[in-house]
Amino acid sequence: MSKMKFRYNGAPAASLIADDLERKMAWYRQRGHEVPLHKLIKTPEQIEGIRLSGVVNTGVLDLVEAAVRPGMTTAEIDRMVYDYTVSHGAVPAPLNYEGFPKSVCISINEVVCHGIPSENVILKEGDIVNVDVSTILDGFYSDASRMFLIGEVSDEKRRLVEVTRECLRIGAEAARPFGFVGDIGAAIQRHAEKNGYSVVRDLCGHGVGLEFHEEPEVAHFGHRGTGMLLVPGLVFTIEPMINMGDWRVTVDEVDGWTVRTRDGLPSAQWEHTFVMTENGLKVLSH
Ligand code: MF3
Ligand code: CO
């Protein structure tokens, strides 16, 4: 080994680390694994930009969490999200995204995701509500969602919300550097089904950061050891949608967005944005 490649303190130079990563990725590619393209592996500068976007995004969710109450319309929440985001120099990513008309997705009870805020939708006692916030700051995207319980909620719905939160945590814990995306989905599916619930198949987590939705697709079901190699520098969401009944969903034919459970039973979702590091996942927005 050439002495020139080492710094005085014995740490390998950046070029050597890059060579090492290249060799490692080639090894996996040769064995038939899906390996991320270079553009998906974020630089430290890009990760810092996404982290700062995530700080605003998390701030929006904290603001909503402090404000939600029975009697509030989802349009009021939409206005809070818009105002907070722009006053922090950022842009709500959903607004005008592929024609989405509002700044945030708000999904109540049997609505799985992509609910459109409206003056006509009023939060009521007993509802479980997902608020899904995505932010663009200086061109960097972040994405996270939380569930809120409105007033007194039945034990049945409360348990769905709790188990879904556990699914996100358990999925994140299953993600190891140089593991696979499928490790995440397998862990989530196991936990959901063990609790008598089903995992939505038609919608997934996703790479995020330079665009709203990038590769890889992060399914919340499937098999360990499959899917893209989890290379440090990958930034992606995990956002399990867990149904009390059947996993099948429908899309509203009129608005083209609102996703509902086919059987009308409740659904819950939690989402964080993560970066894979040499030591495992780190949260960038929650
Ligand atoms: N925030 C959603 C996600 O988690 C995407 C919503 S797309 C929108 O990926 F257009 F509905 F905002
Ligand atoms: Co997302």
PDB file of C-alpha atoms in Angstrom, residues 13-256:
ATOM      1  CA  ALA A  13      -7.376   9.723   2.469  1.00  0.00           C
ATOM      2  CA  ALA A  14     -10.806  10.430   1.001  1.00  0.00           C
ATOM      3  CA  SER A  15      -9.790   8.936  -2.356  1.00  0.00           C
ATOM      4  CA  LEU A  16      -8.897   5.639  -0.685  1.00  0.00           C
ATOM      5  CA  ILE A  17     -12.241   5.552   1.121  1.00  0.00           C
ATOM      6  CA  ALA A  18     -14.001   6.187  -2.204  1.00  0.00           C
ATOM      7  CA  ASP A  19     -12.014   3.351  -3.883  1.00  0.00           C
ATOM      8  CA  ASP A  20     -12.973   1.050  -1.032  1.00  0.00           C
ATOM      9  CA  LEU A  21     -16.672   1.921  -1.414  1.00  0.00           C
ATOM     10  CA  GLU A  22     -16.457   1.378  -5.191  1.00  0.00           C
ATOM     11  CA  ARG A  23     -14.991  -2.099  -4.652  1.00  0.00           C
ATOM     12  CA  LYS A  24     -17.632  -2.945  -2.089  1.00  0.00           C
ATOM     13  CA  MET A  25     -20.484  -1.812  -4.374  1.00  0.00           C
ATOM     14  CA  ALA A  26     -19.000  -3.757  -7.329  1.00  0.00           C
ATOM     15  CA  TRP A  27     -18.883  -6.877  -5.140  1.00  0.00           C
ATOM     16  CA  TYR A  28     -22.612  -6.611  -4.416  1.00  0.00           C
ATOM     17  CA  ARG A  29     -23.471  -5.686  -8.038  1.00  0.00           C
ATOM     18  CA  GLN A  30     -21.674  -8.807  -9.295  1.00  0.00           C
ATOM     19  CA  ARG A  31     -23.802 -10.895  -6.953  1.00  0.00           C
ATOM     20  CA  GLY A  32     -26.980  -9.553  -8.544  1.00  0.00           C
ATOM     21  CA  HIS A  33     -27.914  -6.975  -5.889  1.00  0.00           C
ATOM     22  CA  GLU A  34     -29.401  -3.606  -6.766  1.00  0.00           C
ATOM     23  CA  VAL A  35     -26.769  -0.953  -5.977  1.00  0.00           C
ATOM     24  CA  PRO A  36     -27.583   2.788  -5.877  1.00  0.00           C
ATOM     25  CA  LEU A  37     -26.440   5.087  -8.671  1.00  0.00           C
ATOM     26  CA  HIS A  38     -23.907   7.733  -7.633  1.00  0.00           C
ATOM     27  CA  LYS A  39     -26.419  10.583  -7.664  1.00  0.00           C
ATOM     28  CA  LEU A  40     -28.422   8.866  -4.889  1.00  0.00           C
ATOM     29  CA  ILE A  41     -25.448   8.872  -2.514  1.00  0.00           C
ATOM     30  CA  LYS A  42     -25.577  12.348  -1.000  1.00  0.00           C
ATOM     31  CA  THR A  43     -22.468  14.435  -0.222  1.00  0.00           C
ATOM     32  CA  PRO A  44     -21.993  15.797   3.320  1.00  0.00           C
ATOM     33  CA  GLU A  45     -23.002  19.244   1.982  1.00  0.00           C
ATOM     34  CA  GLN A  46     -26.234  17.863   0.512  1.00  0.00           C
ATOM     35  CA  ILE A  47     -27.027  15.986   3.731  1.00  0.00           C
ATOM     36  CA  GLU A  48     -26.564  19.227   5.676  1.00  0.00           C
ATOM     37  CA  GLY A  49     -28.982  20.975   3.286  1.00  0.00           C
ATOM     38  CA  ILE A  50     -31.577  18.214   3.718  1.00  0.00           C
ATOM     39  CA  ARG A  51     -31.076  18.315   7.497  1.00  0.00           C
ATOM     40  CA  LEU A  52     -31.818  22.066   7.556  1.00  0.00           C
ATOM     41  CA  SER A  53     -34.913  21.505   5.404  1.00  0.00           C
ATOM     42  CA  GLY A  54     -35.879  18.797   7.927  1.00  0.00           C
ATOM     43  CA  VAL A  55     -35.570  21.246  10.822  1.00  0.00           C
ATOM     44  CA  VAL A  56     -38.235  23.479   9.215  1.00  0.00           C
ATOM     45  CA  ASN A  57     -40.340  20.403   8.357  1.00  0.00           C
ATOM     46  CA  THR A  58     -40.222  19.131  11.954  1.00  0.00           C
ATOM     47  CA  GLY A  59     -41.071  22.654  13.137  1.00  0.00           C
ATOM     48  CA  VAL A  60     -44.243  22.598  11.038  1.00  0.00           C
ATOM     49  CA  LEU A  61     -45.326  19.314  12.638  1.00  0.00           C
ATOM     50  CA  ASP A  62     -44.596  20.646  16.142  1.00  0.00           C
ATOM     51  CA  LEU A  63     -46.744  23.697  15.352  1.00  0.00           C
ATOM     52  CA  VAL A  64     -49.626  21.544  14.094  1.00  0.00           C
ATOM     53  CA  GLU A  65     -49.306  19.202  17.074  1.00  0.00           C
ATOM     54  CA  ALA A  66     -49.734  22.124  19.477  1.00  0.00           C
ATOM     55  CA  ALA A  67     -52.781  23.434  17.585  1.00  0.00           C
ATOM     56  CA  VAL A  68     -54.954  20.444  16.612  1.00  0.00           C
ATOM     57  CA  ARG A  69     -58.285  20.301  18.410  1.00  0.00           C
ATOM     58  CA  PRO A  70     -61.843  19.148  17.734  1.00  0.00           C
ATOM     59  CA  GLY A  71     -63.798  21.671  15.641  1.00  0.00           C
ATOM     60  CA  MET A  72     -60.815  22.808  13.565  1.00  0.00           C
ATOM     61  CA  THR A  73     -61.072  22.515   9.772  1.00  0.00           C
ATOM     62  CA  THR A  74     -58.282  20.879   7.803  1.00  0.00           C
ATOM     63  CA  ALA A  75     -58.103  24.095   5.732  1.00  0.00           C
ATOM     64  CA  GLU A  76     -57.021  25.931   8.924  1.00  0.00           C
ATOM     65  CA  ILE A  77     -54.149  23.473   9.362  1.00  0.00           C
ATOM     66  CA  ASP A  78     -53.226  23.961   5.702  1.00  0.00           C
ATOM     67  CA  ARG A  79     -52.953  27.737   6.232  1.00  0.00           C
ATOM     68  CA  MET A  80     -50.775  27.244   9.342  1.00  0.00           C
ATOM     69  CA  VAL A  81     -48.463  24.959   7.376  1.00  0.00           C
ATOM     70  CA  TYR A  82     -48.195  27.422   4.482  1.00  0.00           C
ATOM     71  CA  ASP A  83     -47.576  30.474   6.710  1.00  0.00           C
ATOM     72  CA  TYR A  84     -44.952  28.809   8.938  1.00  0.00           C
ATOM     73  CA  THR A  85     -43.124  27.308   5.961  1.00  0.00           C
ATOM     74  CA  VAL A  86     -42.845  30.499   3.876  1.00  0.00           C
ATOM     75  CA  SER A  87     -41.961  32.593   6.934  1.00  0.00           C
ATOM     76  CA  HIS A  88     -38.961  30.258   7.379  1.00  0.00           C
ATOM     77  CA  GLY A  89     -37.813  30.872   3.799  1.00  0.00           C
ATOM     78  CA  ALA A  90     -39.086  27.500   2.562  1.00  0.00           C
ATOM     79  CA  VAL A  91     -41.812  26.189   0.246  1.00  0.00           C
ATOM     80  CA  PRO A  92     -44.409  23.472   1.012  1.00  0.00           C
ATOM     81  CA  ALA A  93     -43.450  20.629  -1.356  1.00  0.00           C
ATOM     82  CA  PRO A  94     -47.016  19.327  -1.927  1.00  0.00           C
ATOM     83  CA  LEU A  95     -48.315  22.680  -3.252  1.00  0.00           C
ATOM     84  CA  ASN A  96     -48.857  22.230  -7.016  1.00  0.00           C
ATOM     85  CA  TYR A  97     -46.893  18.945  -6.946  1.00  0.00           C
ATOM     86  CA  GLU A  98     -48.371  16.981  -9.864  1.00  0.00           C
ATOM     87  CA  GLY A  99     -51.471  19.151  -9.468  1.00  0.00           C
ATOM     88  CA  PHE A 100     -51.944  18.678  -5.694  1.00  0.00           C
ATOM     89  CA  PRO A 101     -53.875  21.839  -4.695  1.00  0.00           C
ATOM     90  CA  LYS A 102     -52.797  22.389  -1.055  1.00  0.00           C
ATOM     91  CA  SER A 103     -49.665  22.661   1.153  1.00  0.00           C
ATOM     92  CA  VAL A 104     -50.128  19.515   3.243  1.00  0.00           C
ATOM     93  CA  CYS A 105     -51.858  16.120   3.145  1.00  0.00           C
ATOM     94  CA  ILE A 106     -54.376  15.483   5.945  1.00  0.00           C
ATOM     95  CA  SER A 107     -55.880  12.001   6.150  1.00  0.00           C
ATOM     96  CA  ILE A 108     -58.601  11.107   8.653  1.00  0.00           C
ATOM     97  CA  ASN A 109     -59.709   7.617   9.837  1.00  0.00           C
ATOM     98  CA  GLU A 110     -60.262   5.418   6.703  1.00  0.00           C
ATOM     99  CA  VAL A 111     -58.306   7.873   4.527  1.00  0.00           C
ATOM    100  CA  VAL A 112     -54.918   6.207   4.080  1.00  0.00           C
ATOM    101  CA  CYS A 113     -53.027   9.203   2.652  1.00  0.00           C
ATOM    102  CA  HIS A 114     -53.124  12.236   0.292  1.00  0.00           C
ATOM    103  CA  GLY A 115     -56.263  13.729   1.887  1.00  0.00           C
ATOM    104  CA  ILE A 116     -56.823  17.272   0.560  1.00  0.00           C
ATOM    105  CA  PRO A 117     -57.402  19.994   3.191  1.00  0.00           C
ATOM    106  CA  SER A 118     -60.864  21.591   2.960  1.00  0.00           C
ATOM    107  CA  GLU A 119     -63.073  24.152   4.711  1.00  0.00           C
ATOM    108  CA  ASN A 120     -65.719  21.391   4.771  1.00  0.00           C
ATOM    109  CA  VAL A 121     -63.656  18.835   6.707  1.00  0.00           C
ATOM    110  CA  ILE A 122     -63.873  19.393  10.463  1.00  0.00           C
ATOM    111  CA  LEU A 123     -61.816  17.423  13.001  1.00  0.00           C
ATOM    112  CA  LYS A 124     -64.112  15.710  15.460  1.00  0.00           C
ATOM    113  CA  GLU A 125     -63.811  13.856  18.746  1.00  0.00           C
ATOM    114  CA  GLY A 126     -62.671  10.269  18.169  1.00  0.00           C
ATOM    115  CA  ASP A 127     -60.868  10.903  14.851  1.00  0.00           C
ATOM    116  CA  ILE A 128     -57.351   9.673  14.140  1.00  0.00           C
ATOM    117  CA  VAL A 129     -55.606  12.098  11.798  1.00  0.00           C
ATOM    118  CA  ASN A 130     -52.401  11.904   9.782  1.00  0.00           C
ATOM    119  CA  VAL A 131     -50.715  15.203   8.909  1.00  0.00           C
ATOM    120  CA  ASP A 132     -48.031  14.681   6.242  1.00  0.00           C
ATOM    121  CA  VAL A 133     -45.651  17.629   5.831  1.00  0.00           C
ATOM    122  CA  SER A 134     -42.980  18.020   3.153  1.00  0.00           C
ATOM    123  CA  THR A 135     -40.665  21.016   2.802  1.00  0.00           C
ATOM    124  CA  ILE A 136     -38.304  22.456   0.187  1.00  0.00           C
ATOM    125  CA  LEU A 137     -35.540  24.669   1.635  1.00  0.00           C
ATOM    126  CA  ASP A 138     -32.791  25.956  -0.704  1.00  0.00           C
ATOM    127  CA  GLY A 139     -33.748  23.181  -3.135  1.00  0.00           C
ATOM    128  CA  PHE A 140     -33.519  20.401  -0.517  1.00  0.00           C
ATOM    129  CA  TYR A 141     -36.561  18.225   0.283  1.00  0.00           C
ATOM    130  CA  SER A 142     -37.652  16.661   3.580  1.00  0.00           C
ATOM    131  CA  ASP A 143     -40.778  14.679   4.411  1.00  0.00           C
ATOM    132  CA  ALA A 144     -42.414  13.482   7.660  1.00  0.00           C
ATOM    133  CA  SER A 145     -45.836  12.730   9.102  1.00  0.00           C
ATOM    134  CA  ARG A 146     -47.429  12.115  12.473  1.00  0.00           C
ATOM    135  CA  MET A 147     -50.770  10.831  13.775  1.00  0.00           C
ATOM    136  CA  PHE A 148     -52.909  12.904  16.096  1.00  0.00           C
ATOM    137  CA  LEU A 149     -55.719  11.622  18.321  1.00  0.00           C
ATOM    138  CA  ILE A 150     -58.656  14.046  18.453  1.00  0.00           C
ATOM    139  CA  GLY A 151     -60.204  14.077  21.930  1.00  0.00           C
ATOM    140  CA  GLU A 152     -61.250  10.693  23.294  1.00  0.00           C
ATOM    141  CA  VAL A 153     -60.337   7.961  20.797  1.00  0.00           C
ATOM    142  CA  SER A 154     -61.467   4.310  21.002  1.00  0.00           C
ATOM    143  CA  ASP A 155     -58.913   1.794  22.335  1.00  0.00           C
ATOM    144  CA  GLU A 156     -59.126   0.014  18.969  1.00  0.00           C
ATOM    145  CA  LYS A 157     -57.987   3.064  16.986  1.00  0.00           C
ATOM    146  CA  ARG A 158     -55.449   4.093  19.630  1.00  0.00           C
ATOM    147  CA  ARG A 159     -53.812   0.674  19.381  1.00  0.00           C
ATOM    148  CA  LEU A 160     -53.647   0.943  15.561  1.00  0.00           C
ATOM    149  CA  VAL A 161     -51.854   4.289  15.883  1.00  0.00           C
ATOM    150  CA  GLU A 162     -49.404   2.898  18.478  1.00  0.00           C
ATOM    151  CA  VAL A 163     -48.586  -0.270  16.529  1.00  0.00           C
ATOM    152  CA  THR A 164     -48.043   1.790  13.360  1.00  0.00           C
ATOM    153  CA  ARG A 165     -45.580   3.978  15.253  1.00  0.00           C
ATOM    154  CA  GLU A 166     -43.807   0.810  16.424  1.00  0.00           C
ATOM    155  CA  CYS A 167     -43.704  -0.379  12.788  1.00  0.00           C
ATOM    156  CA  LEU A 168     -41.749   2.741  11.817  1.00  0.00           C
ATOM    157  CA  ARG A 169     -39.322   2.302  14.732  1.00  0.00           C
ATOM    158  CA  ILE A 170     -38.822  -1.418  14.099  1.00  0.00           C
ATOM    159  CA  GLY A 171     -38.368  -0.822  10.355  1.00  0.00           C
ATOM    160  CA  ALA A 172     -35.733   1.827  11.053  1.00  0.00           C
ATOM    161  CA  GLU A 173     -33.912  -0.465  13.488  1.00  0.00           C
ATOM    162  CA  ALA A 174     -33.774  -3.181  10.804  1.00  0.00           C
ATOM    163  CA  ALA A 175     -31.910  -0.843   8.411  1.00  0.00           C
ATOM    164  CA  ARG A 176     -28.149  -1.416   8.679  1.00  0.00           C
ATOM    165  CA  PRO A 177     -25.345   0.057   6.552  1.00  0.00           C
ATOM    166  CA  PHE A 178     -24.775  -2.427   3.689  1.00  0.00           C
ATOM    167  CA  GLY A 179     -28.008  -4.202   4.535  1.00  0.00           C
ATOM    168  CA  PHE A 180     -30.947  -4.037   2.109  1.00  0.00           C
ATOM    169  CA  VAL A 181     -34.127  -2.013   1.685  1.00  0.00           C
ATOM    170  CA  GLY A 182     -36.096  -5.277   1.952  1.00  0.00           C
ATOM    171  CA  ASP A 183     -34.879  -5.725   5.542  1.00  0.00           C
ATOM    172  CA  ILE A 184     -37.030  -2.708   6.466  1.00  0.00           C
ATOM    173  CA  GLY A 185     -40.231  -3.944   4.841  1.00  0.00           C
ATOM    174  CA  ALA A 186     -39.835  -7.464   6.199  1.00  0.00           C
ATOM    175  CA  ALA A 187     -39.549  -6.156   9.783  1.00  0.00           C
ATOM    176  CA  ILE A 188     -42.559  -3.847   9.367  1.00  0.00           C
ATOM    177  CA  GLN A 189     -44.774  -6.508   7.799  1.00  0.00           C
ATOM    178  CA  ARG A 190     -43.933  -8.989  10.543  1.00  0.00           C
ATOM    179  CA  HIS A 191     -44.842  -6.541  13.307  1.00  0.00           C
ATOM    180  CA  ALA A 192     -48.062  -5.339  11.633  1.00  0.00           C
ATOM    181  CA  GLU A 193     -49.349  -8.821  10.853  1.00  0.00           C
ATOM    182  CA  LYS A 194     -48.384 -10.150  14.296  1.00  0.00           C
ATOM    183  CA  ASN A 195     -50.778  -7.506  15.655  1.00  0.00           C
ATOM    184  CA  GLY A 196     -53.591  -8.532  13.308  1.00  0.00           C
ATOM    185  CA  TYR A 197     -53.170  -5.618  10.876  1.00  0.00           C
ATOM    186  CA  SER A 198     -52.269  -5.386   7.175  1.00  0.00           C
ATOM    187  CA  VAL A 199     -49.665  -3.352   5.290  1.00  0.00           C
ATOM    188  CA  VAL A 200     -50.731  -1.108   2.387  1.00  0.00           C
ATOM    189  CA  ARG A 201     -48.977  -2.383  -0.757  1.00  0.00           C
ATOM    190  CA  ASP A 202     -49.694   0.329  -3.315  1.00  0.00           C
ATOM    191  CA  LEU A 203     -47.765   3.154  -1.630  1.00  0.00           C
ATOM    192  CA  CYS A 204     -44.166   3.119  -0.435  1.00  0.00           C
ATOM    193  CA  GLY A 205     -41.440   5.127   1.234  1.00  0.00           C
ATOM    194  CA  HIS A 206     -38.935   6.687  -1.133  1.00  0.00           C
ATOM    195  CA  GLY A 207     -35.586   8.325  -1.655  1.00  0.00           C
ATOM    196  CA  VAL A 208     -35.799  12.075  -0.998  1.00  0.00           C
ATOM    197  CA  GLY A 209     -33.524  15.105  -0.844  1.00  0.00           C
ATOM    198  CA  LEU A 210     -32.753  16.562  -4.255  1.00  0.00           C
ATOM    199  CA  GLU A 211     -36.276  15.737  -5.463  1.00  0.00           C
ATOM    200  CA  PHE A 212     -39.545  14.959  -3.641  1.00  0.00           C
ATOM    201  CA  HIS A 213     -39.557  11.313  -4.729  1.00  0.00           C
ATOM    202  CA  GLU A 214     -36.343   9.557  -5.743  1.00  0.00           C
ATOM    203  CA  GLU A 215     -35.133   5.990  -5.811  1.00  0.00           C
ATOM    204  CA  PRO A 216     -35.178   3.679  -3.931  1.00  0.00           C
ATOM    205  CA  GLU A 217     -38.769   2.587  -3.446  1.00  0.00           C
ATOM    206  CA  VAL A 218     -39.092   1.558   0.207  1.00  0.00           C
ATOM    207  CA  ALA A 219     -41.853  -1.071   0.414  1.00  0.00           C
ATOM    208  CA  HIS A 220     -43.243  -1.687   3.899  1.00  0.00           C
ATOM    209  CA  PHE A 221     -43.577  -5.419   3.222  1.00  0.00           C
ATOM    210  CA  GLY A 222     -41.390  -8.036   1.571  1.00  0.00           C
ATOM    211  CA  HIS A 223     -38.275 -10.056   2.242  1.00  0.00           C
ATOM    212  CA  ARG A 224     -34.928  -9.548   3.962  1.00  0.00           C
ATOM    213  CA  GLY A 225     -31.876  -9.402   1.732  1.00  0.00           C
ATOM    214  CA  THR A 226     -33.840  -8.038  -1.259  1.00  0.00           C
ATOM    215  CA  GLY A 227     -33.989  -4.578  -2.825  1.00  0.00           C
ATOM    216  CA  MET A 228     -31.387  -1.830  -2.954  1.00  0.00           C
ATOM    217  CA  LEU A 229     -28.144  -1.990  -0.975  1.00  0.00           C
ATOM    218  CA  LEU A 230     -28.248   0.506   1.931  1.00  0.00           C
ATOM    219  CA  VAL A 231     -25.101   2.503   1.171  1.00  0.00           C
ATOM    220  CA  PRO A 232     -24.111   5.288   3.623  1.00  0.00           C
ATOM    221  CA  GLY A 233     -25.248   8.621   2.162  1.00  0.00           C
ATOM    222  CA  LEU A 234     -28.619   7.307   0.969  1.00  0.00           C
ATOM    223  CA  VAL A 235     -31.474   9.546   2.156  1.00  0.00           C
ATOM    224  CA  PHE A 236     -34.978   8.079   2.223  1.00  0.00           C
ATOM    225  CA  THR A 237     -38.284   7.924   4.061  1.00  0.00           C
ATOM    226  CA  ILE A 238     -39.918   5.074   5.910  1.00  0.00           C
ATOM    227  CA  GLU A 239     -43.672   5.718   6.123  1.00  0.00           C
ATOM    228  CA  PRO A 240     -45.716   2.594   6.826  1.00  0.00           C
ATOM    229  CA  MET A 241     -49.454   2.786   6.167  1.00  0.00           C
ATOM    230  CA  ILE A 242     -51.090   0.124   8.350  1.00  0.00           C
ATOM    231  CA  ASN A 243     -54.745  -0.895   8.015  1.00  0.00           C
ATOM    232  CA  MET A 244     -57.011  -2.301  10.715  1.00  0.00           C
ATOM    233  CA  GLY A 245     -58.641  -4.541   8.081  1.00  0.00           C
ATOM    234  CA  ASP A 246     -57.661  -5.445   4.528  1.00  0.00           C
ATOM    235  CA  TRP A 247     -54.622  -3.861   2.796  1.00  0.00           C
ATOM    236  CA  ARG A 248     -56.527  -2.958  -0.374  1.00  0.00           C
ATOM    237  CA  VAL A 249     -57.138   0.730  -1.149  1.00  0.00           C
ATOM    238  CA  THR A 250     -59.069   2.914  -3.601  1.00  0.00           C
ATOM    239  CA  VAL A 251     -58.261   6.323  -5.079  1.00  0.00           C
ATOM    240  CA  ASP A 252     -61.035   8.957  -5.149  1.00  0.00           C
ATOM    241  CA  GLU A 253     -62.327   9.180  -8.713  1.00  0.00           C
ATOM    242  CA  VAL A 254     -63.377  12.805  -8.346  1.00  0.00           C
ATOM    243  CA  ASP A 255     -60.306  14.474  -6.789  1.00  0.00           C
ATOM    244  CA  GLY A 256     -57.804  11.904  -8.088  1.00  0.00           C
TER     245      GLY A 256
END
